[in-house]
mmCIF file of N, CA, C and O in Angstrom:
data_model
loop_
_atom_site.group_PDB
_atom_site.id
_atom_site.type_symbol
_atom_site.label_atom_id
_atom_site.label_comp_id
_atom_site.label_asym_id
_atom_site.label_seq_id
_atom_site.Cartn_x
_atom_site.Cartn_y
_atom_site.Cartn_z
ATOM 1 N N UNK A 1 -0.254 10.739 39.797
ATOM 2 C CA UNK A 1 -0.735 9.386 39.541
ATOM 3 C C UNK A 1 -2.133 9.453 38.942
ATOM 4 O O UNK A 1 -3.087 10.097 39.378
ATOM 5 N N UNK A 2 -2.084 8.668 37.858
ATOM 6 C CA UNK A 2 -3.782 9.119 37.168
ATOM 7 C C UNK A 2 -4.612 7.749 38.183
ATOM 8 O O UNK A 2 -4.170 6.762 38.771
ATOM 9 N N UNK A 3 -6.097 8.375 37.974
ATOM 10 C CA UNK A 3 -6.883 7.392 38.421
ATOM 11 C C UNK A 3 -7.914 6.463 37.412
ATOM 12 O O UNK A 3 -8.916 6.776 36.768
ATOM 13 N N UNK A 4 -7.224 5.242 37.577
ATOM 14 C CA UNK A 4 -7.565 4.380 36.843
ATOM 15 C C UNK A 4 -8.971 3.997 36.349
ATOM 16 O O UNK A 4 -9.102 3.129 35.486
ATOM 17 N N UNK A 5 -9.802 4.504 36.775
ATOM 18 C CA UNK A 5 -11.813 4.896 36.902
ATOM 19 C C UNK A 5 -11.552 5.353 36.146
ATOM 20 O O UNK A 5 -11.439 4.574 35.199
ATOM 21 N N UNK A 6 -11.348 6.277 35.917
ATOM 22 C CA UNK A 6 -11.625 7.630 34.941
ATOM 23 C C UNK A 6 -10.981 7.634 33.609
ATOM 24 O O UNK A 6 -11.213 8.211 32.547
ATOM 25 N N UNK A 7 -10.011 6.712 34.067
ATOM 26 C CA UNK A 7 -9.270 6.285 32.946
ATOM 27 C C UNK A 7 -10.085 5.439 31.890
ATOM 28 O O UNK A 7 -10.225 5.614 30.680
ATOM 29 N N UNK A 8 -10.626 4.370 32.817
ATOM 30 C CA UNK A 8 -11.348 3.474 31.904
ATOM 31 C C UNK A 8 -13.015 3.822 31.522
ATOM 32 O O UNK A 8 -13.571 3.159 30.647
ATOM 33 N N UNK A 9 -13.835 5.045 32.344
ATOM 34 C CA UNK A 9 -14.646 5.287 32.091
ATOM 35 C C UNK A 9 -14.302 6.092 30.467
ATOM 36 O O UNK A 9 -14.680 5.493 29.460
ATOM 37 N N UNK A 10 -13.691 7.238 30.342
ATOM 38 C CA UNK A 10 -13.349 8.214 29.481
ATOM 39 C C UNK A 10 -12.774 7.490 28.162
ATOM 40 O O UNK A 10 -12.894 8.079 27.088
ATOM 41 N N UNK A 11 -12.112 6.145 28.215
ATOM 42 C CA UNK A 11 -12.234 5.347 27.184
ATOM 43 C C UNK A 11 -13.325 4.629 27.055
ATOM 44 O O UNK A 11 -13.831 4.462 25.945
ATOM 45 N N UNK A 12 -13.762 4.186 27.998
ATOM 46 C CA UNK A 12 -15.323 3.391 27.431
ATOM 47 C C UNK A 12 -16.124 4.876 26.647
ATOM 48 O O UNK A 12 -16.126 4.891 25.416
ATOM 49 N N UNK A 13 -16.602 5.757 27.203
ATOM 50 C CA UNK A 13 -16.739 7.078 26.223
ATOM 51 C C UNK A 13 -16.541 7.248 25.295
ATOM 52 O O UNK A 13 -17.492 7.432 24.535
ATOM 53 N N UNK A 14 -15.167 7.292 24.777
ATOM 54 C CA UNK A 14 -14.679 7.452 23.199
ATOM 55 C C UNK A 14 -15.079 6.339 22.460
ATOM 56 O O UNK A 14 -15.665 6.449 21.383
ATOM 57 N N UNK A 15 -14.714 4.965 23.128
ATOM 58 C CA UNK A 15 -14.972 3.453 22.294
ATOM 59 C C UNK A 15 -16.873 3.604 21.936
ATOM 60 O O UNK A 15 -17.475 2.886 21.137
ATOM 61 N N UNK A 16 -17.401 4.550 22.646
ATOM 62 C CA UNK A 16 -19.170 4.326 22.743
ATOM 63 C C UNK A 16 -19.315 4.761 21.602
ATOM 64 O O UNK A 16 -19.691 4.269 20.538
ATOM 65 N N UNK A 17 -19.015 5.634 21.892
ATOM 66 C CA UNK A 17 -19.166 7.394 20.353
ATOM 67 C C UNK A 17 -18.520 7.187 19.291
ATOM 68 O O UNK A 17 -18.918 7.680 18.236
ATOM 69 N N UNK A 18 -17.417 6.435 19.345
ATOM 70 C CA UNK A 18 -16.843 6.021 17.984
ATOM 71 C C UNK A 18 -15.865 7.243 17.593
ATOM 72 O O UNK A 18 -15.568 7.610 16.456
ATOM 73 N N UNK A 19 -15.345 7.904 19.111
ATOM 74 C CA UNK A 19 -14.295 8.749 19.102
ATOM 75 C C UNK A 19 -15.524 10.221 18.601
ATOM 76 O O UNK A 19 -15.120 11.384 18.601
ATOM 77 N N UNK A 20 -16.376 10.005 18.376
ATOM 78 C CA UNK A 20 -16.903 11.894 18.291
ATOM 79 C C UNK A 20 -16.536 12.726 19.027
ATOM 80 O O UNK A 20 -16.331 12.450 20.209
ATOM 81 N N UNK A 21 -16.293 14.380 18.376
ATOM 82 C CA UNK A 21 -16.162 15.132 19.268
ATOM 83 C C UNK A 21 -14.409 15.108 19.915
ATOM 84 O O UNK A 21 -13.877 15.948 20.641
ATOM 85 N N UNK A 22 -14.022 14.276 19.542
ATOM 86 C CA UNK A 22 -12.383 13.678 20.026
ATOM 87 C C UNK A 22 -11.644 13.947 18.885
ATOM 88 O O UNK A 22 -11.955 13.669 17.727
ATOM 89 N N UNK A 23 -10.258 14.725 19.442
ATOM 90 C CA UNK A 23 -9.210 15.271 18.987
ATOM 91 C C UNK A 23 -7.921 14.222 18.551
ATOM 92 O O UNK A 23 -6.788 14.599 18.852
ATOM 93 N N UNK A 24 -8.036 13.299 18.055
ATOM 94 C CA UNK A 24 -6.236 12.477 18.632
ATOM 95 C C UNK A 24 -4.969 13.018 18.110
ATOM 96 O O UNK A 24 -5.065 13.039 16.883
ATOM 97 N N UNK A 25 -3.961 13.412 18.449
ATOM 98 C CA UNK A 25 -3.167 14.102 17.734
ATOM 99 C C UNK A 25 -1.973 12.499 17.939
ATOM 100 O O UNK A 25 -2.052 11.618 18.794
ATOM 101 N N UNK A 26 -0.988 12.642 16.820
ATOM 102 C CA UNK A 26 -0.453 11.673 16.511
ATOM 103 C C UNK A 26 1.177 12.110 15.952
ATOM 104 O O UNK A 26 1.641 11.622 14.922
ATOM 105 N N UNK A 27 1.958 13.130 16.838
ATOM 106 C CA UNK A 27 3.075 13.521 16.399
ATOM 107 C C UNK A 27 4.624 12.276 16.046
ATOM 108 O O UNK A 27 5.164 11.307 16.580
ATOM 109 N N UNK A 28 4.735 12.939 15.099
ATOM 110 C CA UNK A 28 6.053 12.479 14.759
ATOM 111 C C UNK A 28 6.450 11.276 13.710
ATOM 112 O O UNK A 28 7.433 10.542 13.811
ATOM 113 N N UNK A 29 5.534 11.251 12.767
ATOM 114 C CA UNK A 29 4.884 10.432 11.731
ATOM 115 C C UNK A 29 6.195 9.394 11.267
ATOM 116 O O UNK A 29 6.449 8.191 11.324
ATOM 117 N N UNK A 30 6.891 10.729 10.742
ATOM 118 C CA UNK A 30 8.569 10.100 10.518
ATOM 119 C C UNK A 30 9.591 9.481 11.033
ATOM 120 O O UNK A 30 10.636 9.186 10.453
ATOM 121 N N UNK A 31 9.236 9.232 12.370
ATOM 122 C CA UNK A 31 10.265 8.541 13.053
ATOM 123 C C UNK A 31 9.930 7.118 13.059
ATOM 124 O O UNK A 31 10.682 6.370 13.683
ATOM 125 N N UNK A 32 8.742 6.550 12.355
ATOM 126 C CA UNK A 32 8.552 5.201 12.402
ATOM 127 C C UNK A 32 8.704 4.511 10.729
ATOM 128 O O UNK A 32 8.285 4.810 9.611
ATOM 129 N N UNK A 33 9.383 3.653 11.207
ATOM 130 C CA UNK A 33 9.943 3.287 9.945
ATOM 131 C C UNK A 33 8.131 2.240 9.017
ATOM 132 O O UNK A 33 6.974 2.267 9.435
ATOM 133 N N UNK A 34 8.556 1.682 8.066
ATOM 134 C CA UNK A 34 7.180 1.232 6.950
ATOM 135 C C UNK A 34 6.747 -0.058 7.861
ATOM 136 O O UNK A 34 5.591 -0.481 7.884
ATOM 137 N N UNK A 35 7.745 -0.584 8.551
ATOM 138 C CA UNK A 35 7.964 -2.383 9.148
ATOM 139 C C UNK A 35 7.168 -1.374 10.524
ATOM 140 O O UNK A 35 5.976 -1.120 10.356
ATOM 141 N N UNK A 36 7.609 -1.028 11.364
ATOM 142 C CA UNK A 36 6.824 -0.061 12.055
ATOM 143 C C UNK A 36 4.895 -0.117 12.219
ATOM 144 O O UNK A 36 3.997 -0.748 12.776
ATOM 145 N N UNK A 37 5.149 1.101 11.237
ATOM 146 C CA UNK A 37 3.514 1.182 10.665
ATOM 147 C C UNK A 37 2.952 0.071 10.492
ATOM 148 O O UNK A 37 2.137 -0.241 11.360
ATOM 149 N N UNK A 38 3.133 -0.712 9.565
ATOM 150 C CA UNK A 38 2.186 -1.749 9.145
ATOM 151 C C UNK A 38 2.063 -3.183 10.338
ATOM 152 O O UNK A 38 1.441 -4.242 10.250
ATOM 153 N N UNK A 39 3.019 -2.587 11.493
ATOM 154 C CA UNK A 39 2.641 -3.592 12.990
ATOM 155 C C UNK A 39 2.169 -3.429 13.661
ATOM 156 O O UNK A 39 1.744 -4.257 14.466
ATOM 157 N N UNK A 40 1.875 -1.354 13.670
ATOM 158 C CA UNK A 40 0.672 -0.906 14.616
ATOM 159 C C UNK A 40 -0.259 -1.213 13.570
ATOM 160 O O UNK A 40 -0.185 -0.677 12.464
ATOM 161 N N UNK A 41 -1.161 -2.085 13.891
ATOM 162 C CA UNK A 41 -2.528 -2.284 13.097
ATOM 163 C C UNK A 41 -3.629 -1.156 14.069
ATOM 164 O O UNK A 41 -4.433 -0.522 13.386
ATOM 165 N N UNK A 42 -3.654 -0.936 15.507
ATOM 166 C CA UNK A 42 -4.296 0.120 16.045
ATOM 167 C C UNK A 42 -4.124 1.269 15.448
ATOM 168 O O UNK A 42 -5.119 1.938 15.170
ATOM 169 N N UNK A 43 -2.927 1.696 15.155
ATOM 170 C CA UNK A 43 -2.683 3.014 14.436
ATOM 171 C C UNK A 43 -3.225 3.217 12.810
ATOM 172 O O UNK A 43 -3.503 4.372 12.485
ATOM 173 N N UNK A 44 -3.335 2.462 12.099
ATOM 174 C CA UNK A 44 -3.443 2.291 10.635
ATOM 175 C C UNK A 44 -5.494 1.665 10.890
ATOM 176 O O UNK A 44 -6.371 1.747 10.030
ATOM 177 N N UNK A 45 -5.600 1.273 11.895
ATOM 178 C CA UNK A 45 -7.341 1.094 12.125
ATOM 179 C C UNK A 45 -7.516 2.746 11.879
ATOM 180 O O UNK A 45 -7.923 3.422 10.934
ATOM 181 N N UNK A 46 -7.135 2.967 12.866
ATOM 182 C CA UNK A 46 -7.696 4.736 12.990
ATOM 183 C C UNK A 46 -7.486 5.596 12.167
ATOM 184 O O UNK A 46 -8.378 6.420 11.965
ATOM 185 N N UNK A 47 -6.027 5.691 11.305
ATOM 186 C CA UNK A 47 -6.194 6.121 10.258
ATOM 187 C C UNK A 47 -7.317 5.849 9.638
ATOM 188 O O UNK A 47 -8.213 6.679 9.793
ATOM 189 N N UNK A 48 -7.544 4.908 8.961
ATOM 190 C CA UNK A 48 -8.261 3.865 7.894
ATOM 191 C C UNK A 48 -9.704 4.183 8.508
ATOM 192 O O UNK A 48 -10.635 3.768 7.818
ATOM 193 N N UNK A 49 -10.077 4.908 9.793
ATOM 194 C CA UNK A 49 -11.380 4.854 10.289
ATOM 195 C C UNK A 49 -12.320 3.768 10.434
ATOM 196 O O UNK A 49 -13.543 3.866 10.334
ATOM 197 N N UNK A 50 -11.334 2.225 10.794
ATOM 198 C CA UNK A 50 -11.886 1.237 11.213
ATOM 199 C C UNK A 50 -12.351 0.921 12.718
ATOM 200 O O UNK A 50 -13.215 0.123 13.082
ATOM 201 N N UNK A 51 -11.310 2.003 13.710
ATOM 202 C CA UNK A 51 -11.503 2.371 14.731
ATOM 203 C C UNK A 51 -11.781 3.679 15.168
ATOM 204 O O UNK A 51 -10.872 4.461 14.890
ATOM 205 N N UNK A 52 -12.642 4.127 15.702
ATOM 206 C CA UNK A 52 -13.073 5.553 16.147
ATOM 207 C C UNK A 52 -13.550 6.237 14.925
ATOM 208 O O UNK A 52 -13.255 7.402 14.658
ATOM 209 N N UNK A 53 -14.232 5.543 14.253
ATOM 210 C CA UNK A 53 -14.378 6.199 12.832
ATOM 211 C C UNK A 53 -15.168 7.656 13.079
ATOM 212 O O UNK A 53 -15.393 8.137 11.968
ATOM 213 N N UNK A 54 -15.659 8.514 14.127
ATOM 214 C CA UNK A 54 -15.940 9.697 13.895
ATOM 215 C C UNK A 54 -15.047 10.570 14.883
ATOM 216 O O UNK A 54 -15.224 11.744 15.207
ATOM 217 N N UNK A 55 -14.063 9.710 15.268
ATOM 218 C CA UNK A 55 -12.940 10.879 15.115
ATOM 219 C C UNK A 55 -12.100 11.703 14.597
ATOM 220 O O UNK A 55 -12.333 11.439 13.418
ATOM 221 N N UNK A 56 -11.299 12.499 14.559
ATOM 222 C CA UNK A 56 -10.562 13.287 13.968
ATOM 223 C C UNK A 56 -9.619 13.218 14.695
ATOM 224 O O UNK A 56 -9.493 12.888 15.874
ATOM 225 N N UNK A 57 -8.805 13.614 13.781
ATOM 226 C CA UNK A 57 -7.231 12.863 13.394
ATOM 227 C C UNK A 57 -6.440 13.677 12.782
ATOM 228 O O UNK A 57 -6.581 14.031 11.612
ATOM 229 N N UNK A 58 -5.142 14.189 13.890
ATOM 230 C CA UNK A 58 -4.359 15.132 12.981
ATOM 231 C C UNK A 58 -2.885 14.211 13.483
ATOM 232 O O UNK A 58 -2.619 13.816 14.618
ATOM 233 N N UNK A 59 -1.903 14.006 11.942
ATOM 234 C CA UNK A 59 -0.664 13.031 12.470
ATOM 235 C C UNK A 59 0.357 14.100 11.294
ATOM 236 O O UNK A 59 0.242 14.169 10.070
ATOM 237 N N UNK A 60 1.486 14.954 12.345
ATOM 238 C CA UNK A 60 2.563 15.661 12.164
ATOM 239 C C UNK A 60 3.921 14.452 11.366
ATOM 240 O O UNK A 60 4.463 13.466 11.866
ATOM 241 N N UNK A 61 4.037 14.878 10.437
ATOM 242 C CA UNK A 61 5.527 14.596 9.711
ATOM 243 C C UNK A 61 6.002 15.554 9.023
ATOM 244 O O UNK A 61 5.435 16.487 8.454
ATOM 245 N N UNK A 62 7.352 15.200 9.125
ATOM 246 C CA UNK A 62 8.425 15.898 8.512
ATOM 247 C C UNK A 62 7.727 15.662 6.858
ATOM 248 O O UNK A 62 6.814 14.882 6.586
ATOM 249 N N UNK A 63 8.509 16.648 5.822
ATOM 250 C CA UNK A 63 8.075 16.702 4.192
ATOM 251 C C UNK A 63 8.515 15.341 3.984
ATOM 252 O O UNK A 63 7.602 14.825 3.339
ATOM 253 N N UNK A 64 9.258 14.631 4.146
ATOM 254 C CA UNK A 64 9.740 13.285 3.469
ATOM 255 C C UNK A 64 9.046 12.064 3.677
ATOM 256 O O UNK A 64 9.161 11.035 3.011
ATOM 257 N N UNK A 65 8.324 12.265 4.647
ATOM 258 C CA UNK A 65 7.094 11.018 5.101
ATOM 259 C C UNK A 65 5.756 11.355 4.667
ATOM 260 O O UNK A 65 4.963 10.437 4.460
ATOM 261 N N UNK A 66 5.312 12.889 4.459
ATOM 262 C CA UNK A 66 4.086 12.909 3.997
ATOM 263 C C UNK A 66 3.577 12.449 2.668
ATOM 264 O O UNK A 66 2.427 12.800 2.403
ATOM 265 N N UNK A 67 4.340 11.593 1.611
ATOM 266 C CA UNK A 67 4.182 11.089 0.529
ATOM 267 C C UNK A 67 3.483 10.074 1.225
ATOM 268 O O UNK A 67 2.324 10.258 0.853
ATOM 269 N N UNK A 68 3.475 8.900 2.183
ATOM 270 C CA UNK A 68 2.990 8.148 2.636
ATOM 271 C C UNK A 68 1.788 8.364 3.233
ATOM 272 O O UNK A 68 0.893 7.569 2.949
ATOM 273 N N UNK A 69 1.504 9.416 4.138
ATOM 274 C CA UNK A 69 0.765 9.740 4.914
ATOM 275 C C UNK A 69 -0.437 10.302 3.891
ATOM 276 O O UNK A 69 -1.595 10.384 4.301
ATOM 277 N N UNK A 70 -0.083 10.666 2.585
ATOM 278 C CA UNK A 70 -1.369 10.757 1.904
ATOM 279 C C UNK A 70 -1.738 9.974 0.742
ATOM 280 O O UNK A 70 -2.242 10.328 -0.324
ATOM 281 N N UNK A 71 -1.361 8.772 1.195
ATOM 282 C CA UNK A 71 -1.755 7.757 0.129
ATOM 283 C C UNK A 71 -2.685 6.884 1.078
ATOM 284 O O UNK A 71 -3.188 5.905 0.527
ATOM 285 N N UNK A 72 -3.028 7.110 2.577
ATOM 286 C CA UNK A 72 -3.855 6.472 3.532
ATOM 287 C C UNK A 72 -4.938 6.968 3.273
ATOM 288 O O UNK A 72 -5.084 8.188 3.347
ATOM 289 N N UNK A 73 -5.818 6.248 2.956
ATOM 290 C CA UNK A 73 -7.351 6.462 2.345
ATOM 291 C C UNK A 73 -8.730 7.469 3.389
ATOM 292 O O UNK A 73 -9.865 7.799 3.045
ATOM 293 N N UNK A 74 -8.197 7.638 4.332
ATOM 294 C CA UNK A 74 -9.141 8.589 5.506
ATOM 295 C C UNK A 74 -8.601 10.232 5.468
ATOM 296 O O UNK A 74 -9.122 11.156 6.092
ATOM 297 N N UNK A 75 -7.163 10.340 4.368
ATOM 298 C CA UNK A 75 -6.397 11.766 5.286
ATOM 299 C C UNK A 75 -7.274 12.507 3.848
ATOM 300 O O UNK A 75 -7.213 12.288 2.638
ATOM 301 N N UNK A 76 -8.311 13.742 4.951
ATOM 302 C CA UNK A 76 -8.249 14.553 3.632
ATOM 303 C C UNK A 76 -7.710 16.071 3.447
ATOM 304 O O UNK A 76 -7.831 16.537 2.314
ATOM 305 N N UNK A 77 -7.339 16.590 4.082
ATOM 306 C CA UNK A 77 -6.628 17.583 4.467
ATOM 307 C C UNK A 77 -5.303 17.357 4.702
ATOM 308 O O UNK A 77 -4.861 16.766 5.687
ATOM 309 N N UNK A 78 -4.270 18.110 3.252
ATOM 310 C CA UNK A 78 -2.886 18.075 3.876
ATOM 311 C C UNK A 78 -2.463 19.599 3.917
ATOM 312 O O UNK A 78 -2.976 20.304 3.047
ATOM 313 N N UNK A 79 -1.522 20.255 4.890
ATOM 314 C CA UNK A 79 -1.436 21.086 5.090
ATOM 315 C C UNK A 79 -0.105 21.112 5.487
ATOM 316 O O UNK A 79 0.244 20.594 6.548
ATOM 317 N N UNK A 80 0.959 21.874 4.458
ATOM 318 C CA UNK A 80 2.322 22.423 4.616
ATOM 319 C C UNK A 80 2.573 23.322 5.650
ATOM 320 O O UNK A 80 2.133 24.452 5.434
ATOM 321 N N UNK A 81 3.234 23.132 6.864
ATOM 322 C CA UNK A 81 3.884 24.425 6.863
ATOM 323 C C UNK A 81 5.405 24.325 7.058
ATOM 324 O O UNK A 81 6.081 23.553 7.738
ATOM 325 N N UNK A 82 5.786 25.511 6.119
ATOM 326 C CA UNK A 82 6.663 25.974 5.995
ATOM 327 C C UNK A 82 8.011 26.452 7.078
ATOM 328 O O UNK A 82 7.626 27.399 7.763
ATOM 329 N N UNK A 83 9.234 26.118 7.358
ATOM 330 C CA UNK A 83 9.935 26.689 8.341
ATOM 331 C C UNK A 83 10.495 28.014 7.832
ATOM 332 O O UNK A 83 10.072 28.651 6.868
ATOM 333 N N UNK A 84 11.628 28.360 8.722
ATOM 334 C CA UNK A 84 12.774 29.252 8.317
ATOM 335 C C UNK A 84 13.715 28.845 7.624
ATOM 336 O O UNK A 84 14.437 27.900 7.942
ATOM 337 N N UNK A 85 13.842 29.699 6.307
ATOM 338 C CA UNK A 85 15.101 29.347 5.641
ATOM 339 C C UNK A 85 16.286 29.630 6.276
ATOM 340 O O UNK A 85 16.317 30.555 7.088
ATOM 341 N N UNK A 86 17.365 28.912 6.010
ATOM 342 C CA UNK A 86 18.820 29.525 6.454
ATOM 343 C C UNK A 86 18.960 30.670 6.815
ATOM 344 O O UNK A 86 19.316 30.923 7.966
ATOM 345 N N UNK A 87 18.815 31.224 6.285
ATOM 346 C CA UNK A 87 18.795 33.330 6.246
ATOM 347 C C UNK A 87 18.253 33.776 7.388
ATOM 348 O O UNK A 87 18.845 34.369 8.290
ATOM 349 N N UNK A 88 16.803 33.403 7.324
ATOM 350 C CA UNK A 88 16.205 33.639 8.329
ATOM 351 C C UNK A 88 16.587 33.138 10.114
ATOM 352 O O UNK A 88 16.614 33.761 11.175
ATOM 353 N N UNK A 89 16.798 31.933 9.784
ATOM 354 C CA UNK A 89 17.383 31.312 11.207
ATOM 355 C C UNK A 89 18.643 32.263 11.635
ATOM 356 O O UNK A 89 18.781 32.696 12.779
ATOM 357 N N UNK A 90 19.632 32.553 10.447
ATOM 358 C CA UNK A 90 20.842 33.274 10.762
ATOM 359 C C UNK A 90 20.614 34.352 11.607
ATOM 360 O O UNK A 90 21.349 34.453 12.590
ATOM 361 N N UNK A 91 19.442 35.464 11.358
ATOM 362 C CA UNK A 91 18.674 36.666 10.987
ATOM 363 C C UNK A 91 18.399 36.416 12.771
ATOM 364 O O UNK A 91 19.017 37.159 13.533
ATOM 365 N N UNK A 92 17.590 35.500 13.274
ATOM 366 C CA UNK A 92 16.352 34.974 14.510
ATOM 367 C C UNK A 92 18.010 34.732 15.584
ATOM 368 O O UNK A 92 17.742 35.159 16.706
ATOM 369 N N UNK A 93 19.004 34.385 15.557
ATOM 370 C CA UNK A 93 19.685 33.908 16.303
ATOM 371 C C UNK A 93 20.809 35.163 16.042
ATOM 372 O O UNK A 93 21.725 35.063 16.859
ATOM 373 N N UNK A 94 20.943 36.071 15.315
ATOM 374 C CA UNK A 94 21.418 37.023 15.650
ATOM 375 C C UNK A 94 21.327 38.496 16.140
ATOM 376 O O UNK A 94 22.176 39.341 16.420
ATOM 377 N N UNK A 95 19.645 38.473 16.133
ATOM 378 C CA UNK A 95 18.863 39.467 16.980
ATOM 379 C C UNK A 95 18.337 38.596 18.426
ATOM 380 O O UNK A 95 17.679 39.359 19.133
ATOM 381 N N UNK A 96 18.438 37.499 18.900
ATOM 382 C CA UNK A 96 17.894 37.139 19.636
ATOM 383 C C UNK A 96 19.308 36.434 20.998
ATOM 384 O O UNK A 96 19.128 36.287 22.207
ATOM 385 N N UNK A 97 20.104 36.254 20.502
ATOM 386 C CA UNK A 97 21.330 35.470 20.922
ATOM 387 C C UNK A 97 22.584 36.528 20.716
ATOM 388 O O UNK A 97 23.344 36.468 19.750
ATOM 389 N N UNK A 98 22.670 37.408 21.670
ATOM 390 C CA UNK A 98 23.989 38.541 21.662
ATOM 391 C C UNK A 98 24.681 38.303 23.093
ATOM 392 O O UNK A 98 23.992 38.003 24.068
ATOM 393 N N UNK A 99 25.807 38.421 23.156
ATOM 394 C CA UNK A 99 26.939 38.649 24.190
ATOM 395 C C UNK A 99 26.221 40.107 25.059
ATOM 396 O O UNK A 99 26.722 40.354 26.156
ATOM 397 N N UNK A 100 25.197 40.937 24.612
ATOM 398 C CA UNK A 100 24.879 41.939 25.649
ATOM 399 C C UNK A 100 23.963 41.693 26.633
ATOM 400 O O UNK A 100 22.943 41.017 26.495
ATOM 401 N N UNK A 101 24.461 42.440 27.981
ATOM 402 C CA UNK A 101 23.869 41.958 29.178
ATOM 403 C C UNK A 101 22.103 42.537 28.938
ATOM 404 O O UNK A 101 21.951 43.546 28.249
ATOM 405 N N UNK A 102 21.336 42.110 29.306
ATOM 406 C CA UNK A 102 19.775 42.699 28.948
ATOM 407 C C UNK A 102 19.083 43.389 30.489
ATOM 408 O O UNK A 102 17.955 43.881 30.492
#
């Protein structure tokens, strides 16, 4: 059970500082549709650095949403990474996943 003090002290903190020094991570970019986004106005503040403007801000999507995610005027760092191709997954699940007892 969290305690609700600390709760609201540690946000009065971030709201003081304007988020300095603060990490927000923001996974899963793609699962919210455009009608979505543009209803979190909290979420698109912080992007936009209308809220917590000296925080930092890292928000995970799949390749098909990051066309969006860098047309938001605060992102300046985009950074690919890359998975396993087919081959490879084949390759990872057939050295790793065998019928022998270990």
């Amino acid at each position: 059970h969290y305690n609700t003090k600390v709760q609201r002290e540690l946000l009065q903190h971030i709201e003081e500082t304007g988020g300095e020094g603060q990490l927000l991570v923001c996974d899963g970019f793609e699962e919210l549709n455009k009608q979505e986004i543009t209803q979190c106005s909290l979420f698109l503040d912080i992007i936009h650095g209308k809220v917590l403007p000296n925080c930092s801000v890292i928000v995970t999507s799949r390749p098909y949403a990051s066309q969006m995610l860098q047309q938001m005027s605060r992102i300046t760092h985009h950074v690919e990474i890359v998975g396993f191709t087919k081959e490879q997954i084949k390759e990872c699940i057939r050295r790793n996943i065998t019928d022998k007892p270990k």
